[in-house]
Amino acid sequence: MCYVVGHNIDTNQIIPAEYLTLVPSKPDGYKKLGSYTLIGLPVSYETRFIEPGEYQSKYSIIICGDNFGCGSSREHALVDLGATGVAAVVVESYARIFFRNSVTTGEVYPLESEGRICEECKTGDTVTIELAQSLLINHTIGKEYKLKPIGDARPVIEARSWWNLCLCSKSWDDSCLET
């Protein structure tokens, strides 16, 4: 299922600063961090992303408009999305640093739509993503949406970080360190 948000969702809406004291490298901190995902959204979002007392969300895909992840470059904003079970965030555009952090941490697939799908999809719609075809399919309304190809970022995300990708590659060389 998908969770749909609007435009300009900043990192303080994704994870408010008061929860940055949680240490995501510790299993308990990682779990707790997820329970605060998108808790900073305005009260106009009647459907909660995380039910009170839960650590995982029933929504595995977030759909957003423009400028997702703007604001501060806090890495916690990505880690908490991964901690809740989010597999991908599909947006019209990302804040550049958020996109880069998404790739380097490997927590979620940062996908970009070729159109404005946040106005057609609704929270709770059943959606799937076909990475090989660069498609988001909304099964609830029976519509397909073209996504921009993820390209060279895909192996980094699948390895869960660029460092892991370098460690797992068959031949180590300094090209792994180029950014």
mmCIF file of C-alpha atoms in Angstrom:
data_model
loop_
_atom_site.group_PDB
_atom_site.id
_atom_site.type_symbol
_atom_site.label_atom_id
_atom_site.label_comp_id
_atom_site.label_asym_id
_atom_site.label_seq_id
_atom_site.Cartn_x
_atom_site.Cartn_y
_atom_site.Cartn_z
ATOM 1 C CA MET A 1 0.000 0.000 0.000
ATOM 2 C CA CYS A 2 1.049 3.574 -0.509
ATOM 3 C CA TYR A 3 1.008 6.628 1.700
ATOM 4 C CA VAL A 4 0.539 9.900 -0.195
ATOM 5 C CA VAL A 5 1.883 13.255 0.958
ATOM 6 C CA GLY A 6 2.033 16.649 -0.716
ATOM 7 C CA HIS A 7 4.885 18.920 -1.747
ATOM 8 C CA ASN A 8 7.882 20.233 0.209
ATOM 9 C CA ILE A 9 8.001 17.505 2.845
ATOM 10 C CA ASP A 10 11.067 18.485 4.849
ATOM 11 C CA THR A 11 13.273 16.351 7.051
ATOM 12 C CA ASN A 12 11.717 17.828 10.198
ATOM 13 C CA GLN A 13 8.342 16.481 9.067
ATOM 14 C CA ILE A 14 9.930 13.106 8.317
ATOM 15 C CA ILE A 15 11.632 12.924 11.737
ATOM 16 C CA PRO A 16 11.441 15.910 14.113
ATOM 17 C CA ALA A 17 14.718 17.061 15.679
ATOM 18 C CA GLU A 18 13.651 15.987 19.179
ATOM 19 C CA TYR A 19 14.055 12.323 18.142
ATOM 20 C CA LEU A 20 17.578 12.694 16.778
ATOM 21 C CA THR A 21 18.983 11.535 20.122
ATOM 22 C CA LEU A 22 18.039 7.968 19.170
ATOM 23 C CA VAL A 23 21.064 6.042 17.914
ATOM 24 C CA PRO A 24 20.091 4.095 14.774
ATOM 25 C CA SER A 25 23.223 1.920 14.874
ATOM 26 C CA LYS A 26 21.798 0.256 17.994
ATOM 27 C CA PRO A 27 18.948 -2.191 17.244
ATOM 28 C CA ASP A 28 16.639 -0.693 19.868
ATOM 29 C CA GLY A 29 17.339 2.851 18.636
ATOM 30 C CA TYR A 30 16.710 1.808 15.026
ATOM 31 C CA LYS A 31 13.390 0.228 15.980
ATOM 32 C CA LYS A 32 12.248 3.224 18.054
ATOM 33 C CA LEU A 33 13.300 5.679 15.361
ATOM 34 C CA GLY A 34 10.854 4.066 12.961
ATOM 35 C CA SER A 35 7.948 4.696 15.306
ATOM 36 C CA TYR A 36 8.356 8.455 14.798
ATOM 37 C CA THR A 37 8.413 8.445 10.987
ATOM 38 C CA LEU A 38 6.381 11.308 9.466
ATOM 39 C CA ILE A 39 5.139 12.300 12.914
ATOM 40 C CA GLY A 40 5.982 15.909 12.030
ATOM 41 C CA LEU A 41 3.334 16.120 9.302
ATOM 42 C CA PRO A 42 0.620 18.738 9.841
ATOM 43 C CA VAL A 43 -2.585 17.657 11.586
ATOM 44 C CA SER A 44 -4.360 17.933 8.222
ATOM 45 C CA TYR A 45 -2.952 14.441 7.492
ATOM 46 C CA GLU A 46 -5.727 12.514 9.196
ATOM 47 C CA THR A 47 -4.289 9.070 8.416
ATOM 48 C CA ARG A 48 -1.197 8.347 10.484
ATOM 49 C CA PHE A 49 1.771 6.755 8.752
ATOM 50 C CA ILE A 50 2.579 4.761 11.897
ATOM 51 C CA GLU A 51 -0.154 3.635 14.250
ATOM 52 C CA PRO A 52 0.465 4.641 17.887
ATOM 53 C CA GLY A 53 2.560 2.018 19.678
ATOM 54 C CA GLU A 54 3.738 0.419 16.407
ATOM 55 C CA TYR A 55 7.220 0.329 14.890
ATOM 56 C CA GLN A 56 6.385 -0.815 11.358
ATOM 57 C CA SER A 57 4.075 0.889 8.887
ATOM 58 C CA LYS A 58 1.550 -0.883 6.717
ATOM 59 C CA TYR A 59 2.620 1.475 3.906
ATOM 60 C CA SER A 60 5.702 0.256 2.034
ATOM 61 C CA ILE A 61 5.694 2.992 -0.614
ATOM 62 C CA ILE A 62 5.494 6.752 -0.059
ATOM 63 C CA ILE A 63 4.295 8.953 -2.928
ATOM 64 C CA CYS A 64 5.056 12.659 -2.828
ATOM 65 C CA GLY A 65 5.064 15.755 -4.990
ATOM 66 C CA ASP A 66 8.010 18.124 -5.404
ATOM 67 C CA ASN A 67 11.007 18.680 -3.145
ATOM 68 C CA PHE A 68 10.827 15.664 -0.818
ATOM 69 C CA GLY A 69 13.522 15.703 1.875
ATOM 70 C CA CYS A 70 14.222 19.424 1.821
ATOM 71 C CA GLY A 71 15.554 21.135 4.928
ATOM 72 C CA SER A 72 18.458 19.828 6.960
ATOM 73 C CA SER A 73 20.525 16.926 5.686
ATOM 74 C CA ARG A 74 19.870 14.657 8.672
ATOM 75 C CA GLU A 75 20.579 11.037 7.866
ATOM 76 C CA HIS A 76 18.005 9.974 10.471
ATOM 77 C CA ALA A 77 15.286 10.970 7.982
ATOM 78 C CA LEU A 78 16.342 8.116 5.709
ATOM 79 C CA VAL A 79 17.103 5.617 8.411
ATOM 80 C CA ASP A 80 13.684 5.990 10.004
ATOM 81 C CA LEU A 81 11.988 5.381 6.651
ATOM 82 C CA GLY A 82 13.917 2.129 6.303
ATOM 83 C CA ALA A 83 13.200 1.189 9.912
ATOM 84 C CA THR A 84 9.446 1.332 9.259
ATOM 85 C CA GLY A 85 9.631 -0.993 6.280
ATOM 86 C CA VAL A 86 9.417 1.614 3.524
ATOM 87 C CA ALA A 87 10.878 0.108 0.361
ATOM 88 C CA ALA A 88 10.631 3.131 -1.928
ATOM 89 C CA VAL A 89 9.757 6.802 -2.042
ATOM 90 C CA VAL A 90 8.321 7.960 -5.384
ATOM 91 C CA VAL A 91 8.381 11.712 -5.939
ATOM 92 C CA GLU A 92 8.368 14.354 -8.638
ATOM 93 C CA SER A 93 11.646 15.734 -7.286
ATOM 94 C CA TYR A 94 13.988 15.334 -4.332
ATOM 95 C CA ALA A 95 16.121 17.736 -2.419
ATOM 96 C CA ARG A 96 19.545 16.867 -3.863
ATOM 97 C CA ILE A 97 21.199 15.941 -0.554
ATOM 98 C CA PHE A 98 18.279 13.695 0.412
ATOM 99 C CA PHE A 99 18.520 11.830 -2.889
ATOM 100 C CA ARG A 100 22.272 11.331 -2.496
ATOM 101 C CA ASN A 101 21.859 10.163 1.100
ATOM 102 C CA SER A 102 19.148 7.732 -0.041
ATOM 103 C CA VAL A 103 21.574 6.163 -2.464
ATOM 104 C CA THR A 104 24.562 6.042 -0.125
ATOM 105 C CA THR A 105 22.641 4.585 2.830
ATOM 106 C CA GLY A 106 20.611 2.139 0.750
ATOM 107 C CA GLU A 107 17.661 2.476 3.133
ATOM 108 C CA VAL A 108 15.017 3.135 0.450
ATOM 109 C CA TYR A 109 14.770 3.322 -3.329
ATOM 110 C CA PRO A 110 14.612 7.030 -4.261
ATOM 111 C CA LEU A 111 12.461 6.954 -7.382
ATOM 112 C CA GLU A 112 11.255 9.882 -9.460
ATOM 113 C CA SER A 113 8.015 9.945 -11.406
ATOM 114 C CA GLU A 114 7.706 11.414 -14.865
ATOM 115 C CA GLY A 115 4.442 13.109 -13.910
ATOM 116 C CA ARG A 116 2.367 14.313 -10.989
ATOM 117 C CA ILE A 117 1.073 11.043 -9.543
ATOM 118 C CA CYS A 118 0.558 12.344 -6.002
ATOM 119 C CA GLU A 119 -2.688 13.937 -7.181
ATOM 120 C CA GLU A 120 -4.090 10.697 -8.638
ATOM 121 C CA CYS A 121 -3.006 8.140 -6.041
ATOM 122 C CA LYS A 122 -4.613 8.058 -2.604
ATOM 123 C CA THR A 123 -3.303 6.814 0.728
ATOM 124 C CA GLY A 124 -4.202 3.140 1.010
ATOM 125 C CA ASP A 125 -4.122 2.395 -2.727
ATOM 126 C CA THR A 126 -2.490 -0.905 -3.627
ATOM 127 C CA VAL A 127 0.597 -0.112 -5.683
ATOM 128 C CA THR A 128 3.610 -2.040 -6.911
ATOM 129 C CA ILE A 129 6.860 -0.954 -8.496
ATOM 130 C CA GLU A 130 8.473 -2.733 -11.421
ATOM 131 C CA LEU A 131 12.074 -1.513 -11.321
ATOM 132 C CA ALA A 132 13.123 -3.275 -14.530
ATOM 133 C CA GLN A 133 10.353 -1.509 -16.467
ATOM 134 C CA SER A 134 10.564 1.751 -14.474
ATOM 135 C CA LEU A 135 6.843 1.594 -13.648
ATOM 136 C CA LEU A 136 4.609 2.240 -10.684
ATOM 137 C CA ILE A 137 1.330 0.353 -11.025
ATOM 138 C CA ASN A 138 -1.715 1.495 -9.069
ATOM 139 C CA HIS A 139 -3.869 -1.630 -8.912
ATOM 140 C CA THR A 140 -6.677 0.198 -7.098
ATOM 141 C CA ILE A 141 -7.413 2.508 -10.021
ATOM 142 C CA GLY A 142 -5.847 0.357 -12.750
ATOM 143 C CA LYS A 143 -3.280 2.873 -13.942
ATOM 144 C CA GLU A 144 0.450 2.699 -14.709
ATOM 145 C CA TYR A 145 2.910 5.545 -14.214
ATOM 146 C CA LYS A 146 6.314 5.876 -15.838
ATOM 147 C CA LEU A 147 9.265 6.348 -13.493
ATOM 148 C CA LYS A 148 12.654 7.752 -14.355
ATOM 149 C CA PRO A 149 15.247 4.953 -14.525
ATOM 150 C CA ILE A 150 17.305 4.608 -11.354
ATOM 151 C CA GLY A 151 20.408 3.768 -13.368
ATOM 152 C CA ASP A 152 23.779 3.404 -11.661
ATOM 153 C CA ALA A 153 22.284 4.017 -8.220
ATOM 154 C CA ARG A 154 20.506 0.644 -8.193
ATOM 155 C CA PRO A 155 23.496 -1.600 -7.314
ATOM 156 C CA VAL A 156 24.536 0.793 -4.534
ATOM 157 C CA ILE A 157 21.055 0.743 -3.006
ATOM 158 C CA GLU A 158 20.771 -3.032 -3.320
ATOM 159 C CA ALA A 159 24.117 -3.415 -1.529
ATOM 160 C CA ARG A 160 22.709 -1.120 1.220
ATOM 161 C CA SER A 161 25.599 1.385 0.760
ATOM 162 C CA TRP A 162 28.409 2.274 -1.619
ATOM 163 C CA TRP A 163 30.898 0.888 0.912
ATOM 164 C CA ASN A 164 29.163 -2.495 0.977
ATOM 165 C CA LEU A 165 29.108 -2.505 -2.810
ATOM 166 C CA CYS A 166 32.874 -1.992 -2.893
ATOM 167 C CA LEU A 167 33.465 -4.684 -0.268
ATOM 168 C CA CYS A 168 31.275 -7.150 -2.126
ATOM 169 C CA SER A 169 32.711 -6.512 -5.570
ATOM 170 C CA LYS A 170 34.946 -9.220 -7.001
ATOM 171 C CA SER A 171 37.838 -6.916 -7.740
ATOM 172 C CA TRP A 172 38.857 -4.172 -5.366
ATOM 173 C CA ASP A 173 40.376 -1.052 -6.842
ATOM 174 C CA ASP A 174 40.426 2.649 -6.096
ATOM 175 C CA SER A 175 37.501 3.315 -8.454
ATOM 176 C CA CYS A 176 35.201 2.237 -5.610
ATOM 177 C CA LEU A 177 36.249 5.349 -3.728
ATOM 178 C CA GLU A 178 35.369 7.811 -6.492
ATOM 179 C CA THR A 179 32.210 9.784 -5.781
#
